[in-house]
Coordinates of C-alpha atoms and ligand atoms in Angstrom, one line a residue:
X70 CA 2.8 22.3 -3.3
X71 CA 6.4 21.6 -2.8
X72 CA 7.9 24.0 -0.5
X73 CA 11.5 23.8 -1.4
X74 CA 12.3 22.8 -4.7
X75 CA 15.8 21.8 -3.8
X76 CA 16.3 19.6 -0.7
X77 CA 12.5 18.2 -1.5
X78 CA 14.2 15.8 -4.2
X79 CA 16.8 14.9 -1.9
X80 CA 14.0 13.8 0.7
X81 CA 12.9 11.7 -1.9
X82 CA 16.4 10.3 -3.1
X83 CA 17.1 9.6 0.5
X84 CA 13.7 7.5 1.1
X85 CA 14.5 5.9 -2.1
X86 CA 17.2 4.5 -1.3
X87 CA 16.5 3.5 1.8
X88 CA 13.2 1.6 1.0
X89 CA 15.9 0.0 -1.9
X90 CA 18.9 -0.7 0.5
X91 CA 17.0 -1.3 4.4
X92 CA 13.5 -2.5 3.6
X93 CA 13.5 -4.4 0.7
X94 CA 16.2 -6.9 1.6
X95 CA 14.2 -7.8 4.9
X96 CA 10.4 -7.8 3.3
X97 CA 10.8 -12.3 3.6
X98 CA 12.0 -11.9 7.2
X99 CA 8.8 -9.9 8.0
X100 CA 6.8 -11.6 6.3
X101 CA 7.7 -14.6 7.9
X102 CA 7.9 -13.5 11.4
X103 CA 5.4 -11.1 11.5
X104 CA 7.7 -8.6 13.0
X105 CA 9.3 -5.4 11.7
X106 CA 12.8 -5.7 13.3
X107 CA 13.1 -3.0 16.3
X108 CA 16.8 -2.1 14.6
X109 CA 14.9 -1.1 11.5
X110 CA 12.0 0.7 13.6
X111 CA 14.4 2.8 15.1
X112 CA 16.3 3.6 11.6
X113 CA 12.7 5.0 10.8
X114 CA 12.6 7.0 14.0
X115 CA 15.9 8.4 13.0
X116 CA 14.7 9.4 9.6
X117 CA 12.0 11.4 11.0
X118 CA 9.5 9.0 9.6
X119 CA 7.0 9.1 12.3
X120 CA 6.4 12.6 11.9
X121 CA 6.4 13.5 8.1
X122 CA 2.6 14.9 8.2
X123 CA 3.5 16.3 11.9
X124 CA 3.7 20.2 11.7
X125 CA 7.2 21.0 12.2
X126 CA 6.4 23.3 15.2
X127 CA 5.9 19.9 16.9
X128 CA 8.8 18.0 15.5
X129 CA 7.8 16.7 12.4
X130 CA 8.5 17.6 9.1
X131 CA 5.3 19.4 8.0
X132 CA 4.8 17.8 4.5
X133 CA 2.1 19.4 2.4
X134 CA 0.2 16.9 0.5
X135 CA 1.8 17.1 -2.7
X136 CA 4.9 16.4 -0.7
X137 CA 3.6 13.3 1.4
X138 CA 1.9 11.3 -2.1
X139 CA 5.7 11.9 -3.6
X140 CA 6.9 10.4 -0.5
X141 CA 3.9 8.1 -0.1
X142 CA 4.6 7.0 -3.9
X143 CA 8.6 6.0 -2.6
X144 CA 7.6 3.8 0.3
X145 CA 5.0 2.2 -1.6
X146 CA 7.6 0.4 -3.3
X147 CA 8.1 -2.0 -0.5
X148 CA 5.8 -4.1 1.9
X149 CA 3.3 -2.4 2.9
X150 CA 3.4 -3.4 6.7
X151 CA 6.8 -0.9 6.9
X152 CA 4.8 2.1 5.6
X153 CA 1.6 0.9 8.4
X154 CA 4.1 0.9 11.0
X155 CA 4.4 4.8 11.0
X156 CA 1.5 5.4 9.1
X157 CA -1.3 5.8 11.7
X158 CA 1.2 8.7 13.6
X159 CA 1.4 10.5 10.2
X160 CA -2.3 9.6 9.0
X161 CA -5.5 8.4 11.0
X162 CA -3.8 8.0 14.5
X163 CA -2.8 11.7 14.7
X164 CA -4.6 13.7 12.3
X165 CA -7.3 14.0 14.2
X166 CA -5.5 15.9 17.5
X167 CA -3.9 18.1 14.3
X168 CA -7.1 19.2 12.5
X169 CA -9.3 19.5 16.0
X170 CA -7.2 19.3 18.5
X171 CA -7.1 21.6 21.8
X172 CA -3.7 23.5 21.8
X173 CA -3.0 21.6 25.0
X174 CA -4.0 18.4 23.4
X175 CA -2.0 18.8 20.9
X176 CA 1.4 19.9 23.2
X177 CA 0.7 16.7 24.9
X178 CA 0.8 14.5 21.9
X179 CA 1.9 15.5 18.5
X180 CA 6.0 15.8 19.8
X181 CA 5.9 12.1 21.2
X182 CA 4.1 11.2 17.7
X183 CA 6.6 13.2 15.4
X184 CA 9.8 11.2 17.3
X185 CA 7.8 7.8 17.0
X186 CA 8.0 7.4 20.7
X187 CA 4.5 7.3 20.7
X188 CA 2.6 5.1 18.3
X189 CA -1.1 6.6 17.9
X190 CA -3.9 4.1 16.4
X191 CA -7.6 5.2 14.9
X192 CA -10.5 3.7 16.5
X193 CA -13.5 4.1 14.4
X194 CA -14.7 0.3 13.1
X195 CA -16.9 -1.9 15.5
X196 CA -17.8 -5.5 15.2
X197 CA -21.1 -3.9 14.0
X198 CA -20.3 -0.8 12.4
X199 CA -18.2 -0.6 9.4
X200 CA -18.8 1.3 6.2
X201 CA -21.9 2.4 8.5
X202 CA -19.5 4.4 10.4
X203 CA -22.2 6.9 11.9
X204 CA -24.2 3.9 13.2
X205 CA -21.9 3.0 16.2
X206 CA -22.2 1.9 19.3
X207 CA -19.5 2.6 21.8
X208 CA -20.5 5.1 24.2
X209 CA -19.1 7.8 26.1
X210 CA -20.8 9.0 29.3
X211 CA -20.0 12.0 31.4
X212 CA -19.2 11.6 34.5
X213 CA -17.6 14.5 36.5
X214 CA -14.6 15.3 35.3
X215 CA -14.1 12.0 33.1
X216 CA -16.2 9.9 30.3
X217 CA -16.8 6.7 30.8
X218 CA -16.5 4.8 27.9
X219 CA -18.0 1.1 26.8
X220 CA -17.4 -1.0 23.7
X221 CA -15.3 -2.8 20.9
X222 CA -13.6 -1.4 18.5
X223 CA -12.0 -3.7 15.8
X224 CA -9.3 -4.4 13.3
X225 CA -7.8 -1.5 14.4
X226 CA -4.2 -0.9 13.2
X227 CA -1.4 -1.1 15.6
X228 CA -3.3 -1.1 18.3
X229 CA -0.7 -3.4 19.8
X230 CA 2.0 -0.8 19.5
X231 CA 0.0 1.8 20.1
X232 CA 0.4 4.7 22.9
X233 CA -2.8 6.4 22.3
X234 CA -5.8 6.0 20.4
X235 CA -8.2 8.3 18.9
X236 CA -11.8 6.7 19.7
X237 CA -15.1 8.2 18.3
X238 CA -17.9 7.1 20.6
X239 CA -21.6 8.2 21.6
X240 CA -21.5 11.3 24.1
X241 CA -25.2 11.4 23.0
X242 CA -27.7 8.2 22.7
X243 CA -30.7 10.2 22.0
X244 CA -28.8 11.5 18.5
X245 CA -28.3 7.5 16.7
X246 CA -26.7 9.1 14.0
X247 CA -23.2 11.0 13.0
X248 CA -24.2 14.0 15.3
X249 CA -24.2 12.5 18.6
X250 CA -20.7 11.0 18.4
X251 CA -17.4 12.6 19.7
X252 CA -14.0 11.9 19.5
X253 CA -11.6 11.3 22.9
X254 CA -7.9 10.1 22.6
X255 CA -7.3 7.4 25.3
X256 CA -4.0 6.5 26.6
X257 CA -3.0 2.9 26.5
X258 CA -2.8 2.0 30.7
X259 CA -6.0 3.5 31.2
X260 CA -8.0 1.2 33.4
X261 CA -10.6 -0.6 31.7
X262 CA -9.0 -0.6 28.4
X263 CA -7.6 -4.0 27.0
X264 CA -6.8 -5.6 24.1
X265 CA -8.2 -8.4 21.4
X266 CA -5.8 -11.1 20.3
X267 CA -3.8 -9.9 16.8
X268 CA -6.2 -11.0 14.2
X269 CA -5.0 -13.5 11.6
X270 CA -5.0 -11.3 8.5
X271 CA -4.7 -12.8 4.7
X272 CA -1.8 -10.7 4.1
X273 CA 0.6 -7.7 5.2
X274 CA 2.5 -9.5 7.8
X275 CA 4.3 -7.2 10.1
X276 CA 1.5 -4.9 10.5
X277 CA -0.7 -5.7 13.4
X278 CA -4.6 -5.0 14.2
X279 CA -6.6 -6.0 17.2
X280 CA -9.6 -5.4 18.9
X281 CA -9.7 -2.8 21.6
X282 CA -12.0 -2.9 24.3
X283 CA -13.7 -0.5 26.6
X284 CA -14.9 -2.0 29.7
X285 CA -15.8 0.9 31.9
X286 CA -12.7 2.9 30.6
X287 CA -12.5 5.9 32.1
X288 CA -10.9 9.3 30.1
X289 CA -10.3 12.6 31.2
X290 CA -12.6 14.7 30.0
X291 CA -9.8 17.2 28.6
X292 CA -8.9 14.4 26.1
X293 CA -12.2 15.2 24.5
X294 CA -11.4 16.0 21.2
X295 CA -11.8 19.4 20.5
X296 CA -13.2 19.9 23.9
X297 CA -16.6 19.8 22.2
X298 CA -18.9 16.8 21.8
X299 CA -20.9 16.0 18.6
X300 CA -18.4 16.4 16.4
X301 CA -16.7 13.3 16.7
X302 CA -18.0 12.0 13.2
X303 CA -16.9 15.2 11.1
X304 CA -12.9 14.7 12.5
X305 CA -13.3 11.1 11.6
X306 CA -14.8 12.1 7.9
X307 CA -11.9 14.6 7.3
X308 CA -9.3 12.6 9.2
X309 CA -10.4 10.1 6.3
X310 CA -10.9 12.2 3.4
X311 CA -6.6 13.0 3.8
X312 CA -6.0 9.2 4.7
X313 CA -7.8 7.9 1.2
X314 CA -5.4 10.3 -0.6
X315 CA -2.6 9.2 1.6
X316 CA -3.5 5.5 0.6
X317 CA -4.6 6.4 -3.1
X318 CA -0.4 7.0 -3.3
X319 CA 1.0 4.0 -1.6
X320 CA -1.4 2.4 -3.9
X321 CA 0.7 4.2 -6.5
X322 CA 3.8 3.2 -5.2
X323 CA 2.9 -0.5 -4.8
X324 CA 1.7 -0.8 -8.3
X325 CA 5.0 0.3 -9.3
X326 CA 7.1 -1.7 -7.7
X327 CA 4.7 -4.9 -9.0
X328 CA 5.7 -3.6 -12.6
X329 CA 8.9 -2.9 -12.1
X330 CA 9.1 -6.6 -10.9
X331 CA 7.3 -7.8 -13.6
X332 CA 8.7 -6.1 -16.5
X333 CA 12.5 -7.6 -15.3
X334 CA 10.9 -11.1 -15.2
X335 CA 9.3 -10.8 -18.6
X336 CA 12.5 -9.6 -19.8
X337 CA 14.5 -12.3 -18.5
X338 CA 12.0 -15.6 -18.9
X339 CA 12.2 -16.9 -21.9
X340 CA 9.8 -19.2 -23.7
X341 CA 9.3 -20.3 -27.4
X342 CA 13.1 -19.2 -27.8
X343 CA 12.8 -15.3 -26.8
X344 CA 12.0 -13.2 -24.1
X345 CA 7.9 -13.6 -22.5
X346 CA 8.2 -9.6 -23.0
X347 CA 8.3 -9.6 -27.0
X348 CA 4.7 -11.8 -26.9
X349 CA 2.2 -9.1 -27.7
X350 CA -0.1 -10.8 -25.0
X351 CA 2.2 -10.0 -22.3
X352 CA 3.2 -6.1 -23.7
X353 CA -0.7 -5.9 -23.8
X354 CA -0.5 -6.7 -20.2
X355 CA 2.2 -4.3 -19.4
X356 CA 0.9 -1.4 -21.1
X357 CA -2.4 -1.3 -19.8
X358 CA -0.8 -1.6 -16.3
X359 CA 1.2 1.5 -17.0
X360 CA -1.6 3.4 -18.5
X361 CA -3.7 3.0 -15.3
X362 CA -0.5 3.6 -13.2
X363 CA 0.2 6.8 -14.7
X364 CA -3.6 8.0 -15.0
X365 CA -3.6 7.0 -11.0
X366 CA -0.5 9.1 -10.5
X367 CA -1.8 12.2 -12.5
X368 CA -5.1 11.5 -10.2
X369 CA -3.0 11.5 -7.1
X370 CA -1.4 14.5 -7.2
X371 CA -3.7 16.7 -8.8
X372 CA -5.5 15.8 -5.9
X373 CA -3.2 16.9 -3.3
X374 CA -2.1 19.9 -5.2
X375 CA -5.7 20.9 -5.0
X376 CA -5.9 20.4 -1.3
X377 CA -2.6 22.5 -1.2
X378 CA -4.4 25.3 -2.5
X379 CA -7.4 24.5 0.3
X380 CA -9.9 23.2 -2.0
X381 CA -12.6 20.7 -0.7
X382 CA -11.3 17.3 -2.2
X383 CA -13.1 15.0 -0.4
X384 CA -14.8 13.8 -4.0
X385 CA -11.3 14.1 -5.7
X386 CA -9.6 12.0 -2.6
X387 CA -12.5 9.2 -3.2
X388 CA -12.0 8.9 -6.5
X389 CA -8.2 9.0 -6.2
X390 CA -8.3 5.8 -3.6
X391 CA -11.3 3.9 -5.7
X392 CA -9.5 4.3 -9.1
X393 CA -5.6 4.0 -7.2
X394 CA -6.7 0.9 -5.0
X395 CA -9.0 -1.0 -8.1
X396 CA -5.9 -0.6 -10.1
X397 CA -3.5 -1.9 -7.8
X398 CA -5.3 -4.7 -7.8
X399 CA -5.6 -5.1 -11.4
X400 CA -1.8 -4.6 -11.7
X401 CA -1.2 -7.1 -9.0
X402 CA -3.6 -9.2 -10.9
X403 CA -1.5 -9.0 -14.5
X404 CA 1.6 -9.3 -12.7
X405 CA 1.1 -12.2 -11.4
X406 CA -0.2 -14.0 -14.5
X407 CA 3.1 -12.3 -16.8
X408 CA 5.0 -14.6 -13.3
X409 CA 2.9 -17.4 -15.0
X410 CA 3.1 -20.4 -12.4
X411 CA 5.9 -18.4 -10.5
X412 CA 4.0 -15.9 -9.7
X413 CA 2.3 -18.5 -7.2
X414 CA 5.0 -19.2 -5.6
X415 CA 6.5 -17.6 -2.2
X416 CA 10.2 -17.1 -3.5
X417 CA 8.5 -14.3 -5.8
X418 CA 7.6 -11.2 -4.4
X419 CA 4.7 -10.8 -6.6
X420 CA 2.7 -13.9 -4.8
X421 CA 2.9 -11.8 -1.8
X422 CA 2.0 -8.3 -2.7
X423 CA -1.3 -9.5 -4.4
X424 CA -2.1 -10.9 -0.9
X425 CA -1.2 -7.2 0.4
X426 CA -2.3 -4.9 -1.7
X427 CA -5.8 -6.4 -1.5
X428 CA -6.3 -4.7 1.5
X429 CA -6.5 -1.5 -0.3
X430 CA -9.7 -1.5 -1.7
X431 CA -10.9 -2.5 1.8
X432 CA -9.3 -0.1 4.4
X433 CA -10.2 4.2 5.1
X434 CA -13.6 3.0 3.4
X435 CA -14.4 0.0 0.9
X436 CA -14.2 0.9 -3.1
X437 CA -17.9 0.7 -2.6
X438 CA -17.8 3.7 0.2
X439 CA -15.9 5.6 -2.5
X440 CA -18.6 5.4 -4.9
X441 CA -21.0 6.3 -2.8
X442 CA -19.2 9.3 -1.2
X443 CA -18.2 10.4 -5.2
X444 CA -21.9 10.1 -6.5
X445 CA -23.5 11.8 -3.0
X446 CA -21.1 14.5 -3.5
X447 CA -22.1 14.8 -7.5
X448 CA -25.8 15.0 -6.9
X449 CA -25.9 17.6 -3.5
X450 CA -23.4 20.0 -6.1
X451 CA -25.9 19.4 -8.7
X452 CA -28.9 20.3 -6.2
X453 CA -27.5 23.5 -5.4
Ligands
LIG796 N1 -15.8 16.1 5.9 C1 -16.5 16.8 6.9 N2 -17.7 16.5 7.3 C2 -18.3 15.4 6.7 C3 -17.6 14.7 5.7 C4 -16.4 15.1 5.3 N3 -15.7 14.4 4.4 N4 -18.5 13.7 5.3 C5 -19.6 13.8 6.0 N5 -19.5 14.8 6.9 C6 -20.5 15.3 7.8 C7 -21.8 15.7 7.0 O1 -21.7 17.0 6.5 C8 -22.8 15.5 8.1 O2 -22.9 16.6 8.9 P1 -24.3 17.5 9.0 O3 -25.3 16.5 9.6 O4 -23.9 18.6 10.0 O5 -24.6 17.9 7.6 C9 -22.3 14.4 8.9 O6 -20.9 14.3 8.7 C10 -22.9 13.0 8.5 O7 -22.6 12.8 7.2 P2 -23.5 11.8 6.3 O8 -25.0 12.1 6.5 O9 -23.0 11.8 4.9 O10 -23.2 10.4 7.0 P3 -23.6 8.9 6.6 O11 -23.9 8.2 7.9 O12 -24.7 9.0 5.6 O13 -22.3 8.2 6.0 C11 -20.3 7.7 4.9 C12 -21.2 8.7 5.5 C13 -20.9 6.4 4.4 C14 -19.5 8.3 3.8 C15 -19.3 7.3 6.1 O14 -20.0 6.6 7.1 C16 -18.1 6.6 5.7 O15 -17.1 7.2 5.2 N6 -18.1 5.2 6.0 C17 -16.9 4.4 5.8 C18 -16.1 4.5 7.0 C19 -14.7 4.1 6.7 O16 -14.0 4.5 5.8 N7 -14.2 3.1 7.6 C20 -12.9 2.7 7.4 C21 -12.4 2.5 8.8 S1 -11.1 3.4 9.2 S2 -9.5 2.5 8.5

């Protein structure tokens, strides 16, 4: 749903030309110092970009979902580490406090989110719990008017810029599955929280993730979740279900920019005395690139238009981000190989968005998660 048909496409032309004109020109620099600079962090602030998917009551710009994949589809178009730099405020850092949040919990958070003053992080992932989300370990123990809470959580983005962090630990060690885990936001200078060294990722320089440790970490028990325990797992499931849509687009967005990229190069390289672009090998490359593009893009916002309307989508949002996220790759793939040998080399943007967008089929659940949520929700439908 968009809500204003008029100034929506001038959001759009504004983020445009902004990711054109401000981020593109510095993706080398962040790349190579693994830094977004602050100046450019605080042009984002200004822009409201911390708080798109913020309801405008606290400050942010409210987007419905059709709204943030159109927007989600713009600032794919550049590095990915400057969309991660806001996106756990808009997406799994804060989504959480928005969907089950106390009203007090949210007063106390979602402004300082919106204005990017606050950076919020989502920690789910444990050094032994991954795609077996419902299996962790972390625990959360009442004591008086606290929880004390022990564990690791890992890879866990922008946790070094983070102000707050949405945790899901084990309120109940009897239960070993999803319904003994809650969910507790924990402020960064809380004693007995620390932090991992940033981990050495393969690509998407810029954007950080670290461990985050709980060593007798003791939280207020009003920043329970919710204020009820158990149902740490379900907030974490539909805090995901909106992120994979969210991610499905900048998968979108990314393969565009790749084809854009690689459809100028084919143009302009010329071997065997014309243009790389009239050899039916390389159209055949192209075209199939922009058939899955556009068939992700259809998926995309169908997707969101049907969550607009309050539909369930957690099967279309899973198989938005596996078909979105495999194709990226399969773009990034072709468009490296139309680059021929450039397309290994550093001085072509190409050599580094492969190394980025691999991430995709990784991150808010593994293309394999995806598959499984799809085919679980297929055969329970089917049951009943
Ligand atoms: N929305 C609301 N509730 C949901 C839900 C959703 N999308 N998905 C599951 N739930 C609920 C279930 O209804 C169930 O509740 P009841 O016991 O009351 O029925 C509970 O959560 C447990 O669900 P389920 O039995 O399906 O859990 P499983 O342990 O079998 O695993 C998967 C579910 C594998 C889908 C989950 O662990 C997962 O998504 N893993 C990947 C995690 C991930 O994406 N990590 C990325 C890190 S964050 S960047």
């Amino acid at each position: 749903m968009i809500r204003d048909q008029e100034t929506f496409p001038l959001l759009i032309d504004s983020l445009a030309r902004f990711v054109r004109e401000r981020l593109v020109p510095h993706e080398n620099e962040v790349a190579e110092t693994d830094a977004i600079p602050s100046a450019l962090v605080e042009e984002m602030r200004a822009l409201g970009l911390f708080g798109l998917c913020i309801p405008e009551e606290f400050g942010g710009l409210g987007l419905t979902m059709e709204e943030e994949v159109r927007v989600a589809f713009e600032l794919g178009q550049t590095s990915p580490a400057f969309r991660s730099m806001f996106g756990t405020n808009n997406g799994i850092g804060s989504q959480g406090i928005i969907m089950d949040g106390t009203p007090e919990q949210k007063a106390r958070y979602l402004p300082k989110l919106a204005s990017g003053e606050l950076v919020a992080s989502f920690a789910l992932t444990e050094p032994g719990s991954g795609s077996d989300a419902a299996s962790l370990s972390t625990t959360a123990v009442r004591d008086g008017n606290h929880y004390v809470l022990n564990g690791t959580k890992r890879y866990i983005t922008n946790a070094p810029e983070a102000g707050i962090f949405t945790v899901m630990a084990r309120t109940n060690p009897d239960n070993k599955g999803a319904g003994g885990i809650s969910a507790f936001i924990v402020e960064r200078g809380t004693p007995g929280l620390s932090l991992g060294k940033i981990d050495r990722k393969m690509g998407q320089k810029g954007a950080h993730t670290s461990d985050v440790i709980f060593d007798n970490c003791r939280v207020p028990a009003a920043n329970l979740i919710g204020g009820n325990e158990g149902v740490g797992f379900k907030t974490a499931m539909k805090v995901l279900d909106k992120g994979r849509l969210h991610i499905a687009a900048v998968c979108v967005g990314a393969a565009e920019r790749m084809l854009g990229d690689a459809l100028r190069y084919a143009m302009e390289r010329k071997q065997f005395g014309q243009p790389i672009a009239e050899f039916q090998l390389v159209q055949a490359m192209l075209a199939d690139s922009k058939a899955e593009l556009y068939a992700a893009r259809c998926m995309v916002i169908d997707a969101a238009i049907r969550r607009d309307t309050g539909q369930n989508v957690s099967t279309e949002a899973s198989c938005s981000k596996l078909f979105a996220s495999e194709m990226c790759g399969r773009v990034a793939d072709r468009c490296v190989q139309i680059h021929g040998g450039a397309g290994y080399i550093s001085d072509y943007a190409i050599e580094r968005f492969y190394r980025d967008v691999r991430l995709f089929r990784l991150y808010e659940g593994t293309s394999q998660i995806q598959q499984l949520v799809i085919a679980r929700n297929m055969i329970r439908a089917g049951a009943a």
